[in-house]
Short mmCIF file of C-alpha atoms in Angstrom, two decimals:
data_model
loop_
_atom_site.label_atom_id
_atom_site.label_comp_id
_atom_site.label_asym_id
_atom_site.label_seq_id
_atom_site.Cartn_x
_atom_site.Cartn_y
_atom_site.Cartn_z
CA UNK J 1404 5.78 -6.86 -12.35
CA UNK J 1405 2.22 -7.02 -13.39
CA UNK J 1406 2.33 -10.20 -10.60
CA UNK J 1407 3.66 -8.31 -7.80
CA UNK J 1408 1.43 -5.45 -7.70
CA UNK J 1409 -1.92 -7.21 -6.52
CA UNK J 1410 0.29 -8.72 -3.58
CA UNK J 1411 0.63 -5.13 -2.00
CA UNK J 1412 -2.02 -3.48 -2.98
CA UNK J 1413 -5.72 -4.20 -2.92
CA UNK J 1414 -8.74 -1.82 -3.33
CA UNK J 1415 -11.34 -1.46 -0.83
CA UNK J 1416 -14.94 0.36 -1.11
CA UNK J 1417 -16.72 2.70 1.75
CA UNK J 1418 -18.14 -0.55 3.18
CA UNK J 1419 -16.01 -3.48 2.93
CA UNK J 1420 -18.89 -5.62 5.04
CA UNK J 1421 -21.82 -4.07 3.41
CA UNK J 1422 -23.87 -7.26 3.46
CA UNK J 1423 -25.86 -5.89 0.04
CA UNK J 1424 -22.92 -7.22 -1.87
CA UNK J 1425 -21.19 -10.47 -1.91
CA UNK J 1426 -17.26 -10.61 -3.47
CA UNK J 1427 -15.61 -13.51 -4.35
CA UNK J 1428 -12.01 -13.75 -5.16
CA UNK J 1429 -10.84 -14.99 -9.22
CA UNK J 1430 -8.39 -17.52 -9.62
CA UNK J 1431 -4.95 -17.45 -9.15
CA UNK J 1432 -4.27 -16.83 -12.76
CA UNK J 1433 -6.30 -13.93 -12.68
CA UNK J 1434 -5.84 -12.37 -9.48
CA UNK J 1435 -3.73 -9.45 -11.13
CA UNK J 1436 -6.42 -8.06 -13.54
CA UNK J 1437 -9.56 -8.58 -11.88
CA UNK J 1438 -10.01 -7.84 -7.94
CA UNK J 1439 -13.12 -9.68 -7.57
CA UNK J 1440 -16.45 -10.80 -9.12
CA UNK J 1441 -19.70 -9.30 -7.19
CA UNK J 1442 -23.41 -9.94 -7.16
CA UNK J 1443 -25.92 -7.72 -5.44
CA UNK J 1444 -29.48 -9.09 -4.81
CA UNK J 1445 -32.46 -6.99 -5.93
CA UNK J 1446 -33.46 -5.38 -2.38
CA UNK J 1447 -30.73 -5.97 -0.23
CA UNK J 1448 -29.96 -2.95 0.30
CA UNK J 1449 -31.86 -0.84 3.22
CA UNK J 1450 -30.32 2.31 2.16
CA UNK J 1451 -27.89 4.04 -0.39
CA UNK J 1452 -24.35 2.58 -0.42
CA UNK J 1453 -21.70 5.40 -1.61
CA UNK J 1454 -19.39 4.20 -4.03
CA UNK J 1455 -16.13 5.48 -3.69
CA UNK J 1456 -13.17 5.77 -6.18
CA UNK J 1457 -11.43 2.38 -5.97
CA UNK J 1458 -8.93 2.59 -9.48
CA UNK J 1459 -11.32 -0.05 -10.54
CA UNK J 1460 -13.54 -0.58 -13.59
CA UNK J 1461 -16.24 -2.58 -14.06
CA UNK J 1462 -18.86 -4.67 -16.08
CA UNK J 1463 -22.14 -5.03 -14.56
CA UNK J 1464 -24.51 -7.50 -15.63
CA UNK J 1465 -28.38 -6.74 -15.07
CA UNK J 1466 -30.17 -10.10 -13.72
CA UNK J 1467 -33.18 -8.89 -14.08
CA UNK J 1468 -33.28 -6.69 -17.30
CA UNK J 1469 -30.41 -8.63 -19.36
CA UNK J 1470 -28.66 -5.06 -19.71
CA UNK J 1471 -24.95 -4.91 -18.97
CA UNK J 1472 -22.46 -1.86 -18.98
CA UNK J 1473 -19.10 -1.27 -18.51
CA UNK J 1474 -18.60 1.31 -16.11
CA UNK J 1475 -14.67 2.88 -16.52
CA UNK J 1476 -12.12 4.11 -13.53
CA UNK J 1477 -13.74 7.17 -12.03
CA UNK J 1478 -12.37 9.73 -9.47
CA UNK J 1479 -15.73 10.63 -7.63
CA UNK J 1480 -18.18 9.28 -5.38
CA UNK J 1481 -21.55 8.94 -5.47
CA UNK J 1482 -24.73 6.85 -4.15
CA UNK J 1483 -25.64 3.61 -5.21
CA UNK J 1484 -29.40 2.75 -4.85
CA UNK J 1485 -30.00 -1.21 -4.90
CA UNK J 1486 -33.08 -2.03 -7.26
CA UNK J 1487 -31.89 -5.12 -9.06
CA UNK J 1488 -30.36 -8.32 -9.07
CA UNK J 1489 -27.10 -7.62 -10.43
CA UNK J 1490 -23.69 -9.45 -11.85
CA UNK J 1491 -20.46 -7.64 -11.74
CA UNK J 1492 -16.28 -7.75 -12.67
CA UNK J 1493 -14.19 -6.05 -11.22
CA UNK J 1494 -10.72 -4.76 -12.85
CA UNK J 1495 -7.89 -2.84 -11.95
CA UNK J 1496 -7.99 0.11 -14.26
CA UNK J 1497 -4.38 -0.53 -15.48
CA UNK J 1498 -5.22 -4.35 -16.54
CA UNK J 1499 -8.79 -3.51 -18.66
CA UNK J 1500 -6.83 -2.97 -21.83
CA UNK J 1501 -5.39 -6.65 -21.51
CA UNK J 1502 -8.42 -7.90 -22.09
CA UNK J 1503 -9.66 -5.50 -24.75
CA UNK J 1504 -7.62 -3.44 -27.44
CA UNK J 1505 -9.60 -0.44 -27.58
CA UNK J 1506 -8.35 3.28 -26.55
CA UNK J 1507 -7.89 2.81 -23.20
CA UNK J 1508 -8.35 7.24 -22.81
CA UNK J 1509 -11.84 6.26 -23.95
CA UNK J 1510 -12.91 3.85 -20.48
CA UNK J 1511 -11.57 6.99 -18.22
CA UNK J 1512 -14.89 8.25 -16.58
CA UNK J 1513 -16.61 6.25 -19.02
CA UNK J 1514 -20.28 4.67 -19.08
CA UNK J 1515 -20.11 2.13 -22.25
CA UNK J 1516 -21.87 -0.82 -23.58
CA UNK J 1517 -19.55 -3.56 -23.11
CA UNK J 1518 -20.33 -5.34 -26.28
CA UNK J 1519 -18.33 -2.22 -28.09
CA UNK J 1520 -15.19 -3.39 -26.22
CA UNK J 1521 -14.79 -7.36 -25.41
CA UNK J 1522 -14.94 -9.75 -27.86
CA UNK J 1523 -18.47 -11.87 -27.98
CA UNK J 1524 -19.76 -10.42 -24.62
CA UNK J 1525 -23.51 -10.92 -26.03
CA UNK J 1526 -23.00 -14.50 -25.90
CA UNK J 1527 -21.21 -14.00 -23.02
CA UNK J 1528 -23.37 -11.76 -21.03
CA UNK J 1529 -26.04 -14.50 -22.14
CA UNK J 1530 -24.58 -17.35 -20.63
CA UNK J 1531 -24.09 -15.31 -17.72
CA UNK J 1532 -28.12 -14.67 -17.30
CA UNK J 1533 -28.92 -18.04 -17.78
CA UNK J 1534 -26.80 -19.20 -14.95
CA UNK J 1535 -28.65 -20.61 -11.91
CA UNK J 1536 -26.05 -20.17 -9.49
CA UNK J 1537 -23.15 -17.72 -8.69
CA UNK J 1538 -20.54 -20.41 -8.72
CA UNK J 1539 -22.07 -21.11 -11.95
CA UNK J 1540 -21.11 -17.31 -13.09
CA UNK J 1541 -18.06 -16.82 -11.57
CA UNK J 1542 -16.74 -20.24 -13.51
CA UNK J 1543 -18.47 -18.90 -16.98
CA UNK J 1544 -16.82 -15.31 -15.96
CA UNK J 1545 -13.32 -17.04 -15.43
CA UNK J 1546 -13.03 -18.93 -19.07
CA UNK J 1547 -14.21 -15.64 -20.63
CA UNK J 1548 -12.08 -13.58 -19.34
CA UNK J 1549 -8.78 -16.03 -19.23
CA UNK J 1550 -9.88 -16.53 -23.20
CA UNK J 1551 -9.53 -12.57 -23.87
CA UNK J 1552 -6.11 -11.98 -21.33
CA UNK J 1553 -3.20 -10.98 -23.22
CA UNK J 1554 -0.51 -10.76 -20.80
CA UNK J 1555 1.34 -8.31 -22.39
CA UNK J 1556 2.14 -5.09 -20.61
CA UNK J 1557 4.03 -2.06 -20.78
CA UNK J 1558 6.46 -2.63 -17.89
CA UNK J 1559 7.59 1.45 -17.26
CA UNK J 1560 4.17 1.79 -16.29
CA UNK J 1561 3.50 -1.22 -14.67
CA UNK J 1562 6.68 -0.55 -12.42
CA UNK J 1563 5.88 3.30 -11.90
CA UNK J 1564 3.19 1.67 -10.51
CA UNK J 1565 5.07 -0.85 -7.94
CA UNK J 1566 6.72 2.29 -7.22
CA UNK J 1567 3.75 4.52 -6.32
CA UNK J 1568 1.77 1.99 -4.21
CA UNK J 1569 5.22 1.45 -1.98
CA UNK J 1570 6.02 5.31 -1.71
CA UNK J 1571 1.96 5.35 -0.48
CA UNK J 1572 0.99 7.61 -3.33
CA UNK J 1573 4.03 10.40 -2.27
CA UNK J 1574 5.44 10.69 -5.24
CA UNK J 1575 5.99 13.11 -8.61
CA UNK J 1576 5.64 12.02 -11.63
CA UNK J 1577 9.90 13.53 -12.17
CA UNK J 1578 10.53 11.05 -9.39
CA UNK J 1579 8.33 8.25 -11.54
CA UNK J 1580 10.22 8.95 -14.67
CA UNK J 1581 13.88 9.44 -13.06
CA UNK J 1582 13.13 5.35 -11.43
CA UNK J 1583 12.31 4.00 -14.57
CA UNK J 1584 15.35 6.16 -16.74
CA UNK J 1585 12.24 7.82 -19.68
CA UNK J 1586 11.30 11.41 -19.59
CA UNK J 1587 7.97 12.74 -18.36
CA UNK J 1588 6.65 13.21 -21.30
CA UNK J 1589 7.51 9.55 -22.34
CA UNK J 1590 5.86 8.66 -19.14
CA UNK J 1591 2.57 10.77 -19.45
CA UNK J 1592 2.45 9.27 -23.06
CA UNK J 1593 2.29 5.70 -21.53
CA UNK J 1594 0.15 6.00 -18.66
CA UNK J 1595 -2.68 7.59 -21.54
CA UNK J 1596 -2.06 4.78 -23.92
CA UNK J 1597 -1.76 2.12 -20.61
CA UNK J 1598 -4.57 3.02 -18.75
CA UNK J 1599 -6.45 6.18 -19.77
CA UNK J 1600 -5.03 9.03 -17.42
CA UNK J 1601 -2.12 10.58 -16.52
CA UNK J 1602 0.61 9.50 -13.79
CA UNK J 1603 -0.70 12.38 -11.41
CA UNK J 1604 -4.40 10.84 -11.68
CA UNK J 1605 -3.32 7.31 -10.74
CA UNK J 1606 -1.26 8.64 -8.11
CA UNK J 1607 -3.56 10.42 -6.38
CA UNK J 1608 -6.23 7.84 -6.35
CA UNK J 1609 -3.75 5.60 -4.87
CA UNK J 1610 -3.08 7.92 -2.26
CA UNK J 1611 -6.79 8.29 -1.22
CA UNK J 1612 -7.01 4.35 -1.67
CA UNK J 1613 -4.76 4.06 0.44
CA UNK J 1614 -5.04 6.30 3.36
CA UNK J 1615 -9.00 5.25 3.02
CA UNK J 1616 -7.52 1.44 4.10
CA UNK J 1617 -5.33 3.31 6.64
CA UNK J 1618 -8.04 5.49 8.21
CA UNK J 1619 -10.46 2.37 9.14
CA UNK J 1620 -7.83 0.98 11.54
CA UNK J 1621 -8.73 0.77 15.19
CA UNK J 1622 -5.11 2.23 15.31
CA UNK J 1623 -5.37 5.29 13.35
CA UNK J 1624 -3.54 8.75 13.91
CA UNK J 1625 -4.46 11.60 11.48
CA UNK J 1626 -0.54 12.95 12.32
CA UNK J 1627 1.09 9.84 11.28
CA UNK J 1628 -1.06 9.39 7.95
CA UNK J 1629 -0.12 13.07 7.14
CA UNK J 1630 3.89 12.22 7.66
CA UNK J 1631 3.42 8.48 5.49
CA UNK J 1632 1.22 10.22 2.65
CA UNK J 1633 3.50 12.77 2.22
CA UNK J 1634 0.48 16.02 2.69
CA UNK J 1635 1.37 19.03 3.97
CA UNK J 1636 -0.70 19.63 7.07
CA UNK J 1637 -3.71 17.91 8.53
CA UNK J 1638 -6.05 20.19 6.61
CA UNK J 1639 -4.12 19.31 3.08
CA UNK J 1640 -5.20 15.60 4.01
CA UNK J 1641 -8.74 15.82 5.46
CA UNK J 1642 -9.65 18.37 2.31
CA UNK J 1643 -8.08 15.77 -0.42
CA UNK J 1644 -10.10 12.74 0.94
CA UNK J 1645 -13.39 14.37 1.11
CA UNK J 1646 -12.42 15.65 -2.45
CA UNK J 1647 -12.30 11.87 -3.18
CA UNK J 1648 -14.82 10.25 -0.79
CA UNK J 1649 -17.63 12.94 -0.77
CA UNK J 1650 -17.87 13.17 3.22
CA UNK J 1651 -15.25 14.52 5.96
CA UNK J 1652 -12.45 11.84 7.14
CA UNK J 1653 -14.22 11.23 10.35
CA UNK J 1654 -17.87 11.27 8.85
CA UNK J 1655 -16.25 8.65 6.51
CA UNK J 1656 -15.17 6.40 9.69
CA UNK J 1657 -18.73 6.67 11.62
CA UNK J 1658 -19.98 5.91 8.60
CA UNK J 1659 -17.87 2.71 8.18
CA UNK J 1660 -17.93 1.32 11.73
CA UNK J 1661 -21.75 2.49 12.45
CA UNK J 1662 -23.08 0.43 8.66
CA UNK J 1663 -20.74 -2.18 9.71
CA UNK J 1664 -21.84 -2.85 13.13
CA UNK J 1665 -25.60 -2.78 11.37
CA UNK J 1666 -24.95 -5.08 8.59
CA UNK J 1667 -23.03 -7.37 10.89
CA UNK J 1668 -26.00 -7.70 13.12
CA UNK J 1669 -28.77 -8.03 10.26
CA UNK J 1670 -27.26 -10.68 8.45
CA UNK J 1671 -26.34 -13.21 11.17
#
């Protein structure tokens, strides 16, 4: 199931075409655990970019400095300032522990020094710096992390999962644990040893994920993302994403098309 679930559902940050950062996709092999490698140039921003919960984790590499830290799933937004050049991987929260063993309740909300959790990242990180190229990095990045994968996964959470990305984030965690025949407590127990938080947590950032990627369409209707998301009213929904995003719905979509218009323009 672990296979399926990056075929429906991909993250997305406030500014998909921010032309500060440059993604590039893994391989095939690991297209279920990580959702991209990144690199930011020192400077490239013009202004703050807000990062935005994305049920993501990450390892960022300083160019410039050698540091590196791992920075774990978090549920709240906040502005990124671009001073350095800068290396990153990018996981889905639920696949970190299948590259490293420790207590995955420990990378929730979590700033860490990656050399505490993944096997020979100094030499790692090292070969990383000493790259010329990003091809070069992404290619060192990929044997790394392919050495570490252990494939393994608990499949109740992995298809409570499957389940909550297709019911767009509507759903309790008694539904969750009815689909998959354990009890909740069996289930809560799971998600905290699987990924770090509980079922309600990962549902709820999915949810926000989600109608984030649904509110940036040309084609959106605040009334038809309340019905699909399962809120109450129009106010439940526009006061649960700025809860998550830090600014109002529609701020949050001037925002998007006015920064991508701009970087767009600038980088052509």
């Amino acid at each position: 199931m672990a296979f399926s679930i990056d075929s429906i559902f991909t993250t997305r940050t406030a500014l998909p075409k921010n032309g500060g950062i440059v993604e590039i996709e893994p391989t095939a092999a690991l297209r279920p655990y990580v959702r991209c490698f990144w690199t930011c140039e020192r400077g490239k921003f013009t202004r703050s970019t807000r990062i935005i919960p994305d049920c993501c984790a990450d390892i960022i590499i300083n160019l410039d400095d050698c540091g590196a830290g791992f920075v774990g799933m978090c549920t709240d937004s906040f502005a990124a300032e671009n001073i350095d050049t800068v290396f990153g991987i990018r996981f889905y929260a639920w696949a970190v522990p299948q590259f490293t063993r420790t207590n995955a309740v420990q990378l929730f909300n979590a700033l860490i020094n990656p050399q505490n959790l993944f096997s020979n990242f100094a030499e790692f990180k090292d070969s990383i710096i000493a790259a010329k190229r990003t091809a070069e990095r992404v290619e060192l990045a990929q044997k790394y992390l392919l050495g570490l994968l252990d494939s393994r996964c608990d499949c109740d959470v992995m298809n409570s999962l499957y389940a909550i990305i297709r019911g767009n984030g509507n759903m309790s965690v008694g539904d969750l644990s009815r689909g998959i025949a354990v009890s909740k407590r069996t289930l809560e127990r799971k998600f905290m040893q699987s990924i770090g938080v509980s079922p309600k947590t990962i549902t709820e950032a999915i949810r926000y994920q989600l109608l984030w990627q649904d509110c940036i369409r040309n084609n959106f209707c605040a009334l038809d993302s309340v019905e699909k998301f399962g809120y109450y009213d129009e106010a439940h929904m526009h006061n649960d994403f700025k809860k998550y995003h830090g600014i109002g719905l529609s701020e949050a979509r001037r925002e998007y098309y006015d920064l991508s218009h701009f970087y767009n323009t600038v980088t052509k």
